[in-house]
Amino acid sequence: MAPKTKSGTALQWLLGILLTGGGVVMMLPFAWMIMSAFKTESEVKQLPPTLWPKNITFENFSNLFVNMHFGTYLSNTLLIVFFSFIGLFLNAMAGYAFAKFKFKGKDKLFYLVLATMMIPGQVTMIPVYLLLNEMHLTNTMVGIVLPGFVGAFGIFLFRQFMSTIPDELLEATRLDGASEVRTFFQIVLPISKAILAIQGILTFIGGWNSFLWPLIIANDEKLYTLSVGLALLKGEHGSNYALQMAGSTFMVLPVVIVFIFFQKQIIENYSISGIK
Amino acid sequence: MKGILNNKTPYFFIAPTLILLTMFSLLPIVIALVISFTDMDLAGLADVSNISFVGMQNYLDVLTDPLFVQAITNTLYYVIIGVPSVIALSLAIALLINFGRSRIFTTFRVIYYLPSVTNVVAVAVVWTYLYNPSLGLFNYVLNLVHLPDVQWLQHPIIAKISLIILALWRAIGLNMLIFIAAIKGIPRSYYEAAQIDGASSWQQMRTITLPLLRYAIFFVSITTMIGWIQFFEEPLIMTKGGPLNGTMSVALFIYNNGFQYSKFGYAAAGSFILFISIIVITLIQFKFQNKETDV
């Protein structure tokens, strides 16, 4: 664009410095969280606060598992992540049908699916609770998983991607005598690796962070997820900041690592789907 | 025979998701609408015969409930301060990142986006600590530069601003990406033509970039506004709607009435008012969007 003049270079440096400054501010809460997680409870209460932990301690993290029930929360959360991946396959199946089949009512049904994207959780949370209560599913893992099991946004993205699969390829497989289910698993899914990867990452992040349904449906601490457990920890140990920061670090760090690892795919996915 | 098979297959593929979406998204709307006209509560949950039809009473009561009015007022605060701040900051960062020539600038996208993907509960817990009046980092930094302590979460109006700052920190990333995508969508030839005419970078931004970002700006303001109407986790975890209901949001009001006081009918009426306002805002968006494509 602009010619590479001396003032242009100076401007570039100024931009870089500005953005670095802003970036430091953006990262500050994370840095403070991680550093506080390795401090002792008494060091956290010390004034003036220390930047680096004087004695790095892992006591807060072990406390989460020994004195709190973070082990249970973790296995519940992983269970939800696992179920979300099954939901992901159902989304892929529906996206495939909407992309590659002609059937009666297809457009109307697809608009219906899209319409569910507009319905806010605050409207459905009360009736869904009543429904699950009627089905005797409150305070069960099934009840926690079901309301968010499938999602319109996932179906939409799969449909967009799978529309690009050539019809000839599917026809050829059918002529070879493969069943529709086999075509889906052996041809369609492998071709859709790229979108499956992105959706898989987003599904992991969503499942790992799940909060609203476990909060409403689980009465028993045995069914709490990490998010709900962390909210409980803040309520019960309001002044144990080192412990709280350890719990937060434990929740945030896996997502940060997954995100940094796959940032290119995630950001591009949002750039494509975000505006349209 | 193959034709028959083909006819059934797509239904087999869409059936699981459609059944689940109907049960947990569409049917609940109908249920919410029905119970919003009843006095459904814990007694009604135990025995259906305890539920009675109350007509519009719930809606009349909600709209005159001082707490609900307070929640709406707070939401107006959030929208009026929050929406322009989100747009200004994420647009500024998007423009800066886009203006950079070095490849380093793409890593800034990751840094600014990171808060958007992290867990909202963990983030709320961390910020409560940062906002702590005596032990928090923010007041310590203020004291370092000889400024007095701020009652971040203890004063009804400052607490609203504190929550806006946190939400801003989380919202910049996604909206920045939307703006970057929109900026990249502007044809290069526009800039080339402007350069031939001798327009400076600043003039190009003012006369080409910003006007052509009109729709993206509008899109972001609508989605941000809807986000504020649904503002929930942050006040629930950080302030429980306090102090003096200063951070009470519409979504938290519905949650409290439904799950703390078990006033299901009343909460459903509140949730429908929220739903209708979201629909109205979305319709306005569509209307403007169509106008935009007509031009």
Coordinates of C-alpha atoms in Angstrom, one line a residue:
Chain A
M1 CA 0.0 0.0 0.0
A2 CA 1.9 3.0 1.3
P3 CA 5.5 3.4 -0.1
K4 CA 8.2 2.2 2.3
T5 CA 9.4 5.6 3.3
K6 CA 11.3 6.3 6.5
S7 CA 8.2 7.8 8.1
G8 CA 6.3 4.6 7.0
T9 CA 8.7 2.4 8.9
A10 CA 8.4 4.7 12.0
L11 CA 4.7 4.4 11.7
Q12 CA 4.9 0.6 11.6
W13 CA 7.0 0.6 14.8
L14 CA 4.5 2.9 16.5
L15 CA 1.7 0.5 15.5
G16 CA 3.7 -2.4 16.8
I17 CA 4.4 -0.7 20.1
L18 CA 0.7 0.4 20.5
L19 CA -0.5 -3.1 19.8
T20 CA 2.1 -4.7 22.1
G21 CA 1.0 -2.4 24.9
G22 CA -2.6 -3.4 24.4
G23 CA -1.7 -7.0 24.2
V24 CA 0.2 -6.8 27.5
V25 CA -3.0 -5.4 29.1
M26 CA -5.1 -8.2 27.5
M27 CA -2.8 -10.9 28.9
L28 CA -2.4 -9.3 32.3
P29 CA -5.3 -11.1 34.0
F30 CA -4.0 -14.5 32.7
A31 CA -0.5 -13.8 33.9
W32 CA -1.7 -12.6 37.3
M33 CA -3.9 -15.7 37.6
I34 CA -1.1 -18.1 36.8
M35 CA 1.4 -16.4 39.1
S36 CA -1.0 -16.2 42.0
A37 CA -1.9 -19.9 41.6
F38 CA 1.6 -20.9 42.6
K39 CA 1.8 -18.6 45.6
T40 CA 0.9 -19.6 49.2
E41 CA -2.3 -18.3 50.6
S42 CA -0.4 -16.0 53.0
E43 CA 1.8 -14.6 50.1
V44 CA -1.4 -13.7 48.2
K45 CA -2.6 -11.7 51.2
Q46 CA 0.7 -9.9 51.5
L47 CA 1.0 -6.1 50.9
P48 CA 2.5 -4.9 48.7
P49 CA 1.8 -7.9 46.4
T50 CA 4.7 -9.9 45.0
L51 CA 5.0 -10.3 41.2
W52 CA 6.8 -13.7 41.1
P53 CA 5.9 -16.3 43.7
K54 CA 8.6 -16.4 46.4
N55 CA 8.3 -20.1 46.9
I56 CA 6.6 -21.9 44.1
T57 CA 4.0 -24.2 45.6
F58 CA 1.8 -26.8 44.0
E59 CA -0.3 -27.0 47.2
N60 CA -3.2 -25.1 45.8
F61 CA -3.5 -27.5 42.9
S62 CA -3.3 -30.6 45.1
N63 CA -5.9 -28.9 47.5
L64 CA -8.3 -28.8 44.6
F65 CA -8.2 -32.5 44.3
V66 CA -7.6 -33.6 47.9
N67 CA -9.9 -31.2 49.8
M68 CA -12.2 -30.2 47.0
H69 CA -13.9 -32.5 44.5
F70 CA -12.1 -31.3 41.4
G71 CA -11.4 -34.9 40.4
T72 CA -15.2 -35.6 40.2
Y73 CA -15.8 -32.3 38.4
L74 CA -13.0 -33.2 35.9
S75 CA -14.4 -36.6 35.1
N76 CA -17.9 -35.1 34.7
T77 CA -16.6 -32.5 32.4
L78 CA -14.7 -35.0 30.3
L79 CA -17.8 -37.1 30.1
I80 CA -19.8 -34.1 28.8
V81 CA -17.0 -33.5 26.2
F82 CA -17.2 -37.1 25.2
F83 CA -21.0 -36.9 24.7
S84 CA -20.6 -33.6 22.8
F85 CA -18.5 -35.5 20.3
I86 CA -21.4 -37.9 19.7
G87 CA -23.6 -34.9 19.2
L88 CA -21.1 -33.6 16.7
F89 CA -21.6 -36.7 14.6
L90 CA -25.4 -36.2 14.7
N91 CA -24.8 -32.7 13.5
A92 CA -22.6 -33.9 10.7
M93 CA -25.2 -36.4 9.7
A94 CA -28.0 -33.8 9.5
G95 CA -25.7 -31.3 7.7
Y96 CA -24.9 -34.0 5.2
A97 CA -28.6 -34.8 4.6
F98 CA -29.4 -31.1 4.1
A99 CA -26.4 -30.6 1.8
K100 CA -26.7 -33.7 -0.5
F101 CA -30.3 -35.1 -0.5
K102 CA -33.5 -33.8 -2.1
F103 CA -36.5 -34.6 0.1
K104 CA -39.9 -33.2 0.8
G105 CA -39.9 -30.3 3.3
K106 CA -36.1 -29.9 3.1
D107 CA -36.0 -26.1 2.9
K108 CA -38.7 -25.6 5.6
L109 CA -37.0 -28.0 8.0
F110 CA -33.6 -26.3 7.4
Y111 CA -35.2 -22.9 8.2
L112 CA -36.6 -24.4 11.3
V113 CA -33.1 -25.6 12.3
L114 CA -31.7 -22.1 11.7
A115 CA -34.6 -20.5 13.6
T116 CA -33.5 -22.4 16.8
M117 CA -30.2 -20.4 16.7
M118 CA -32.2 -17.3 17.6
I119 CA -33.8 -18.7 20.7
P120 CA -31.9 -17.5 23.8
G121 CA -31.0 -20.0 26.6
Q122 CA -32.9 -17.7 29.1
V123 CA -36.2 -18.5 27.4
T124 CA -35.7 -22.3 27.2
M125 CA -34.0 -22.8 30.6
I126 CA -37.3 -22.9 32.6
P127 CA -39.4 -25.1 30.2
V128 CA -36.5 -27.4 29.6
Y129 CA -36.0 -27.8 33.4
L130 CA -39.8 -28.6 33.7
L131 CA -39.6 -31.0 30.8
L132 CA -36.6 -32.9 32.2
N133 CA -38.3 -32.9 35.6
E134 CA -41.3 -34.5 34.0
M135 CA -39.1 -37.2 32.4
H136 CA -37.3 -37.7 35.8
L137 CA -34.0 -36.7 34.2
T138 CA -33.2 -33.7 36.5
N139 CA -30.0 -34.4 38.5
T140 CA -28.8 -37.0 36.0
M141 CA -26.0 -36.9 33.5
V142 CA -28.4 -37.6 30.7
G143 CA -30.4 -34.6 31.7
I144 CA -27.3 -32.3 31.7
V145 CA -26.2 -33.5 28.3
L146 CA -29.4 -33.6 26.3
P147 CA -30.4 -29.9 26.0
G148 CA -27.1 -28.9 24.3
F149 CA -26.5 -32.3 22.6
V150 CA -27.0 -31.0 19.1
G151 CA -26.8 -27.5 17.7
A152 CA -28.0 -25.5 14.7
F153 CA -24.8 -23.7 14.2
G154 CA -22.9 -27.0 13.8
I155 CA -25.5 -28.3 11.4
F156 CA -25.2 -25.1 9.4
L157 CA -21.4 -25.3 9.1
F158 CA -21.5 -28.9 8.1
R159 CA -24.1 -28.2 5.5
Q160 CA -22.1 -25.4 4.0
F161 CA -18.9 -27.5 3.8
M162 CA -20.5 -30.7 2.6
S163 CA -22.4 -28.9 -0.3
T164 CA -19.0 -28.8 -2.0
I165 CA -18.6 -32.6 -2.1
P166 CA -19.1 -33.6 -5.8
D167 CA -22.3 -35.6 -6.4
E168 CA -20.5 -37.9 -8.9
L169 CA -18.3 -39.2 -6.1
L170 CA -21.3 -40.1 -4.0
E171 CA -23.1 -41.7 -7.0
A172 CA -20.0 -43.8 -7.8
T173 CA -19.9 -45.2 -4.3
R174 CA -23.6 -46.0 -4.4
L175 CA -23.2 -47.8 -7.8
D176 CA -20.5 -49.9 -6.1
G177 CA -23.3 -51.0 -3.8
A178 CA -22.2 -49.2 -0.6
S179 CA -25.1 -48.5 1.8
E180 CA -25.9 -44.9 2.6
V181 CA -24.5 -45.3 6.1
R182 CA -21.3 -46.7 4.8
T183 CA -21.0 -43.9 2.2
F184 CA -21.4 -41.4 5.0
F185 CA -18.7 -43.0 7.3
Q186 CA -16.2 -44.0 4.6
I187 CA -16.5 -41.3 2.0
V188 CA -18.2 -38.2 3.4
L189 CA -16.6 -38.0 6.8
P190 CA -13.0 -38.5 5.6
I191 CA -13.5 -35.8 2.9
S192 CA -14.8 -33.5 5.6
K193 CA -11.7 -33.8 7.8
A194 CA -11.1 -30.0 7.8
I195 CA -14.5 -29.0 9.1
L196 CA -14.6 -31.9 11.5
A197 CA -11.3 -30.8 13.0
I198 CA -12.6 -27.2 13.5
Q199 CA -15.9 -28.4 14.8
G200 CA -14.1 -30.9 17.1
I201 CA -12.0 -28.2 18.6
L202 CA -15.0 -25.9 19.1
T203 CA -16.9 -28.9 20.6
F204 CA -14.1 -29.6 23.0
I205 CA -14.0 -25.9 24.1
G206 CA -17.8 -25.8 24.5
G207 CA -18.0 -29.0 26.4
W208 CA -15.1 -28.1 28.7
N209 CA -16.7 -24.7 29.5
S210 CA -20.3 -26.0 29.9
F211 CA -22.0 -24.2 32.7
L212 CA -25.7 -23.3 32.3
W213 CA -27.3 -26.7 32.0
P214 CA -25.2 -28.4 34.7
L215 CA -25.9 -25.4 36.9
I216 CA -29.6 -25.8 36.5
I217 CA -30.0 -29.6 36.1
A218 CA -27.5 -30.9 38.7
N219 CA -28.5 -30.6 42.4
D220 CA -25.9 -33.0 43.5
E221 CA -22.2 -32.0 43.7
K222 CA -21.4 -35.5 42.2
L223 CA -22.7 -34.2 38.9
Y224 CA -21.0 -30.8 38.9
T225 CA -18.7 -29.8 36.0
L226 CA -15.5 -27.8 36.5
S227 CA -17.3 -24.5 35.8
V228 CA -20.0 -25.1 38.3
G229 CA -17.5 -26.5 40.8
L230 CA -15.4 -23.4 40.4
A231 CA -18.4 -21.1 41.0
L232 CA -19.1 -23.2 44.1
L233 CA -15.5 -22.8 45.2
K234 CA -15.7 -19.1 44.9
G235 CA -18.8 -19.1 47.0
E236 CA -17.4 -21.3 49.8
H237 CA -13.8 -20.1 49.9
G238 CA -14.4 -16.5 48.9
S239 CA -11.1 -15.2 50.5
N240 CA -8.8 -18.1 49.4
Y241 CA -7.6 -16.3 46.3
A242 CA -4.6 -18.6 45.7
L243 CA -6.9 -21.6 45.7
Q244 CA -9.4 -19.8 43.4
M245 CA -6.6 -18.9 41.0
A246 CA -5.4 -22.5 40.9
G247 CA -8.9 -23.6 40.0
S248 CA -9.2 -21.0 37.3
T249 CA -5.8 -21.8 35.9
F250 CA -6.8 -25.5 35.8
M251 CA -9.8 -24.5 33.8
V252 CA -8.3 -21.9 31.5
L253 CA -4.9 -23.5 30.6
P254 CA -6.1 -26.5 28.6
V255 CA -8.3 -24.3 26.4
V256 CA -5.5 -21.8 25.9
I257 CA -3.1 -24.6 24.8
V258 CA -5.7 -26.1 22.5
F259 CA -6.5 -22.6 21.1
I260 CA -2.9 -21.6 20.5
F261 CA -2.2 -24.9 18.9
F262 CA -5.2 -24.6 16.5
Q263 CA -5.5 -20.8 16.4
K264 CA -5.1 -20.6 12.6
Q265 CA -8.1 -22.9 11.9
I266 CA -10.3 -21.5 14.6
I267 CA -9.7 -17.9 13.6
E268 CA -10.2 -18.6 9.9
N269 CA -13.4 -20.5 10.7
Y270 CA -14.8 -17.5 12.5
S271 CA -13.6 -15.2 9.8
I272 CA -15.7 -17.2 7.3
S273 CA -18.8 -17.8 9.4
G274 CA -18.7 -14.7 11.6
I275 CA -19.9 -12.2 9.1
K276 CA -22.3 -14.3 7.0
Chain B
M1 CA -36.4 -49.9 -4.9
K2 CA -33.4 -47.6 -4.7
G3 CA -35.7 -44.7 -5.1
I4 CA -37.6 -45.7 -1.9
L5 CA -34.4 -46.1 0.0
N6 CA -33.2 -42.7 -1.1
N7 CA -36.4 -41.2 0.0
K8 CA -36.0 -42.5 3.5
T9 CA -32.3 -42.0 4.0
P10 CA -32.3 -38.2 4.5
Y11 CA -35.0 -38.5 7.1
F12 CA -33.0 -41.1 8.9
F13 CA -30.0 -38.8 8.9
I14 CA -31.8 -35.7 10.2
A15 CA -34.2 -37.4 12.6
P16 CA -32.0 -37.5 15.7
T17 CA -31.1 -33.8 15.5
L18 CA -34.5 -32.7 14.5
I19 CA -36.1 -34.6 17.4
L20 CA -33.7 -33.1 19.9
L21 CA -34.0 -29.6 18.5
T22 CA -37.8 -29.8 18.6
M23 CA -37.8 -31.2 22.2
F24 CA -35.2 -28.8 23.6
S25 CA -35.6 -25.6 21.5
L26 CA -39.0 -25.4 19.8
L27 CA -41.3 -27.2 22.2
P28 CA -39.9 -25.2 25.2
I29 CA -41.0 -21.9 23.5
V30 CA -44.5 -23.2 23.5
I31 CA -44.3 -24.4 27.1
A32 CA -42.8 -21.1 28.2
L33 CA -45.6 -19.2 26.5
V34 CA -48.3 -21.4 28.1
I35 CA -46.9 -21.3 31.6
S36 CA -46.3 -17.5 31.4
F37 CA -50.1 -17.2 31.6
T38 CA -50.3 -19.4 34.8
D39 CA -49.1 -19.2 38.4
M40 CA -46.9 -22.3 38.0
D41 CA -44.6 -22.8 41.0
L42 CA -43.3 -25.6 43.2
A43 CA -46.8 -26.6 44.2
G44 CA -47.7 -26.7 40.5
L45 CA -44.7 -28.8 39.8
A46 CA -45.8 -31.4 42.3
D47 CA -49.4 -31.5 41.2
V48 CA -50.9 -30.1 37.9
S49 CA -54.2 -29.3 39.6
N50 CA -52.4 -26.6 41.6
I51 CA -51.8 -24.6 38.5
S52 CA -54.3 -22.0 37.5
F53 CA -54.6 -19.6 34.6
V54 CA -53.9 -16.0 35.5
G55 CA -54.1 -14.3 32.1
M56 CA -51.8 -11.3 31.6
Q57 CA -51.2 -10.9 35.3
N58 CA -47.6 -12.2 35.2
Y59 CA -46.7 -9.8 32.4
L60 CA -48.3 -6.8 34.2
D61 CA -46.5 -7.8 37.5
V62 CA -43.1 -8.2 35.8
L63 CA -43.3 -4.9 34.0
T64 CA -44.1 -3.1 37.2
D65 CA -41.7 -5.1 39.4
P66 CA -39.1 -2.5 40.6
L67 CA -36.3 -5.1 40.3
F68 CA -37.2 -5.9 36.7
V69 CA -37.3 -2.1 35.9
Q70 CA -33.9 -1.9 37.6
A71 CA -32.6 -4.7 35.5
I72 CA -33.8 -2.9 32.3
T73 CA -32.2 0.3 33.5
N74 CA -28.9 -1.5 34.1
T75 CA -29.2 -3.1 30.6
L76 CA -29.6 0.3 29.1
Y77 CA -26.4 1.4 30.9
Y78 CA -24.6 -1.7 29.5
V79 CA -25.9 -1.0 26.0
I80 CA -25.2 2.7 26.0
I81 CA -21.7 2.5 27.4
G82 CA -20.8 -1.0 26.3
V83 CA -21.8 -1.1 22.6
P84 CA -19.9 2.0 21.5
S85 CA -16.8 0.9 23.5
V86 CA -16.8 -2.5 22.0
I87 CA -17.1 -1.1 18.5
A88 CA -14.5 1.7 19.0
L89 CA -11.9 -0.7 20.6
S90 CA -12.3 -3.7 18.3
L91 CA -12.5 -1.5 15.2
A92 CA -9.4 0.4 16.2
I93 CA -7.4 -2.8 16.9
A94 CA -8.6 -4.3 13.6
L95 CA -7.5 -1.3 11.7
L96 CA -4.1 -1.2 13.4
I97 CA -3.5 -4.9 12.8
N98 CA -4.6 -4.6 9.2
F99 CA -2.3 -1.6 8.7
G100 CA 0.7 -3.5 9.9
R101 CA 3.0 -4.9 7.2
S102 CA 5.1 -7.3 9.3
R103 CA 3.9 -10.9 9.8
I104 CA 4.1 -10.3 13.5
F105 CA 0.8 -8.5 13.3
T106 CA -1.1 -11.7 12.7
T107 CA 0.0 -13.0 16.1
F108 CA -1.7 -10.0 17.6
R109 CA -5.0 -11.5 16.4
V110 CA -4.3 -14.5 18.7
I111 CA -3.4 -12.4 21.7
Y112 CA -6.5 -10.2 21.4
Y113 CA -8.8 -13.1 20.7
L114 CA -7.7 -15.3 23.6
P115 CA -10.0 -13.9 26.2
S116 CA -13.0 -14.7 24.0
V117 CA -12.4 -18.5 24.2
T118 CA -11.6 -18.8 27.8
N119 CA -14.1 -20.0 30.4
V120 CA -16.4 -17.2 31.6
V121 CA -16.6 -18.6 35.1
A122 CA -12.9 -18.7 35.5
V123 CA -12.5 -15.3 34.1
A124 CA -15.2 -13.9 36.4
V125 CA -13.4 -15.5 39.4
V126 CA -10.0 -14.0 38.3
W127 CA -11.5 -10.5 37.8
T128 CA -13.2 -10.6 41.1
Y129 CA -9.7 -11.0 42.6
L130 CA -8.3 -8.2 40.4
Y131 CA -11.1 -6.0 41.5
N132 CA -10.7 -6.8 45.3
P133 CA -10.5 -3.5 47.1
S134 CA -7.6 -4.3 49.4
L135 CA -5.7 -7.2 47.7
G136 CA -6.6 -6.7 44.1
L137 CA -4.0 -5.8 41.5
F138 CA -6.0 -2.8 40.1
N139 CA -6.1 -0.8 43.3
Y140 CA -2.5 -1.6 43.9
V141 CA -1.5 -0.2 40.5
L142 CA -3.7 2.9 41.2
N143 CA -1.9 3.4 44.5
L144 CA 1.5 3.1 42.8
V145 CA 0.7 6.2 40.8
H146 CA -0.8 7.9 43.8
L147 CA -4.4 7.5 42.9
P148 CA -7.0 6.6 45.5
D149 CA -8.7 3.2 45.7
V150 CA -11.7 2.5 43.6
Q151 CA -14.7 0.6 45.0
W152 CA -14.8 -1.6 41.8
L153 CA -17.6 -3.9 42.8
Q154 CA -18.9 -2.2 45.9
H155 CA -20.6 0.9 44.4
P156 CA -23.8 0.3 42.4
I157 CA -22.7 2.5 39.4
I158 CA -19.0 1.7 39.4
A159 CA -19.8 -2.0 39.6
K160 CA -21.7 -1.7 36.3
I161 CA -18.7 -0.1 34.7
S162 CA -16.4 -2.8 36.2
L163 CA -18.5 -5.5 34.6
I164 CA -18.6 -3.6 31.3
I165 CA -14.7 -3.4 31.4
L166 CA -14.6 -7.2 31.9
A167 CA -17.1 -7.9 29.1
L168 CA -15.2 -5.5 26.9
W169 CA -12.0 -7.4 27.5
R170 CA -13.9 -10.6 26.5
A171 CA -15.7 -9.1 23.5
I172 CA -12.9 -7.4 21.6
G173 CA -11.4 -10.6 20.1
L174 CA -14.4 -11.9 18.2
N175 CA -15.6 -8.5 17.0
M176 CA -12.0 -7.6 15.9
L177 CA -12.1 -10.7 13.7
I178 CA -15.4 -9.7 12.2
F179 CA -13.9 -6.2 11.4
I180 CA -10.7 -7.7 9.9
A181 CA -12.7 -10.0 7.7
A182 CA -14.8 -7.0 6.5
I183 CA -11.8 -4.8 5.9
K184 CA -10.2 -7.6 3.8
G185 CA -13.4 -7.7 1.8
I186 CA -13.0 -4.2 0.5
P187 CA -11.7 -4.3 -3.1
R188 CA -8.1 -3.1 -3.5
S189 CA -8.9 -1.2 -6.6
Y190 CA -10.8 1.4 -4.5
Y191 CA -7.6 2.2 -2.7
E192 CA -5.5 2.2 -5.9
A193 CA -7.9 4.7 -7.5
A194 CA -7.7 6.9 -4.4
Q195 CA -3.9 6.8 -4.4
I196 CA -3.9 7.9 -8.0
D197 CA -6.0 10.8 -7.0
G198 CA -3.4 11.5 -4.3
A199 CA -5.5 10.7 -1.2
S200 CA -3.5 10.2 2.0
S201 CA -3.8 7.1 4.2
W202 CA -6.0 9.0 6.6
Q203 CA -8.3 10.2 3.8
Q204 CA -8.5 6.7 2.4
M205 CA -9.6 5.4 5.8
R206 CA -12.2 8.2 6.3
T207 CA -13.7 8.0 2.8
I208 CA -13.3 4.4 1.8
T209 CA -12.7 2.0 4.8
L210 CA -15.1 3.4 7.4
P211 CA -18.1 4.0 5.1
L212 CA -17.8 0.5 3.6
L213 CA -17.6 -1.0 7.1
R214 CA -21.0 0.4 7.8
Y215 CA -22.7 -2.9 7.7
A216 CA -20.1 -4.7 9.8
I217 CA -20.4 -1.9 12.4
F218 CA -24.1 -2.3 12.4
F219 CA -23.9 -6.1 12.7
V220 CA -21.5 -5.9 15.6
S221 CA -23.7 -3.3 17.4
I222 CA -26.8 -5.6 17.1
T223 CA -25.1 -8.8 18.2
T224 CA -23.4 -6.9 21.1
M225 CA -26.7 -5.4 22.1
I226 CA -28.3 -8.9 22.2
G227 CA -25.4 -10.1 24.2
W228 CA -26.0 -7.4 26.8
I229 CA -29.6 -8.4 27.0
Q230 CA -28.5 -11.9 27.8
F231 CA -25.7 -10.8 30.2
F232 CA -25.8 -13.5 32.9
E233 CA -22.7 -15.4 34.2
E234 CA -20.6 -12.3 35.1
P235 CA -23.2 -10.7 37.5
L236 CA -24.2 -14.2 38.8
I237 CA -20.7 -15.0 39.9
M238 CA -19.1 -11.7 40.6
T239 CA -21.9 -9.6 42.3
K240 CA -25.1 -11.7 42.4
G241 CA -26.7 -8.7 40.9
G242 CA -25.6 -6.4 43.7
P243 CA -24.6 -4.0 45.2
L244 CA -28.2 -2.7 45.7
N245 CA -29.2 -4.6 42.5
G246 CA -26.8 -2.2 40.6
T247 CA -25.7 -5.0 38.3
M248 CA -28.9 -7.0 38.1
S249 CA -29.5 -8.1 34.5
V250 CA -32.7 -9.3 32.8
A251 CA -31.3 -12.8 32.4
L252 CA -30.2 -13.0 36.1
F253 CA -33.7 -11.7 37.1
I254 CA -35.3 -14.6 35.2
Y255 CA -32.8 -17.2 36.6
N256 CA -33.4 -16.0 40.2
N257 CA -37.2 -16.0 39.9
G258 CA -37.2 -19.4 38.2
F259 CA -34.6 -21.4 40.2
Q260 CA -34.2 -19.5 43.5
Y261 CA -37.9 -18.7 44.1
S262 CA -39.4 -21.4 41.9
K263 CA -41.8 -18.8 40.4
F264 CA -41.8 -20.5 37.0
G265 CA -44.8 -18.7 35.5
Y266 CA -43.5 -15.3 36.5
A267 CA -40.0 -16.1 35.3
A268 CA -41.4 -17.4 32.0
A269 CA -43.2 -14.1 31.5
G270 CA -40.0 -12.3 32.1
S271 CA -38.2 -14.5 29.6
F272 CA -40.8 -13.8 26.9
I273 CA -40.3 -10.1 27.3
L274 CA -36.6 -10.7 26.8
F275 CA -37.3 -12.9 23.8
I276 CA -39.6 -10.4 22.2
S277 CA -37.0 -7.6 22.6
I278 CA -34.4 -9.8 20.9
I279 CA -36.7 -10.5 18.0
V280 CA -37.5 -6.9 17.5
I281 CA -33.8 -5.9 17.5
T282 CA -33.1 -8.8 15.0
L283 CA -35.9 -7.7 12.7
I284 CA -34.6 -4.1 12.7
Q285 CA -31.2 -5.6 11.7
F286 CA -32.8 -7.6 8.8
K287 CA -34.6 -4.5 7.6
F288 CA -31.4 -2.5 7.5
Q289 CA -29.5 -5.4 5.9
N290 CA -32.0 -5.6 3.1
K291 CA -31.8 -1.9 2.5
E292 CA -28.1 -2.1 2.4
T293 CA -28.1 -4.8 -0.3
D294 CA -30.7 -2.8 -2.3
V295 CA -28.3 0.1 -2.7

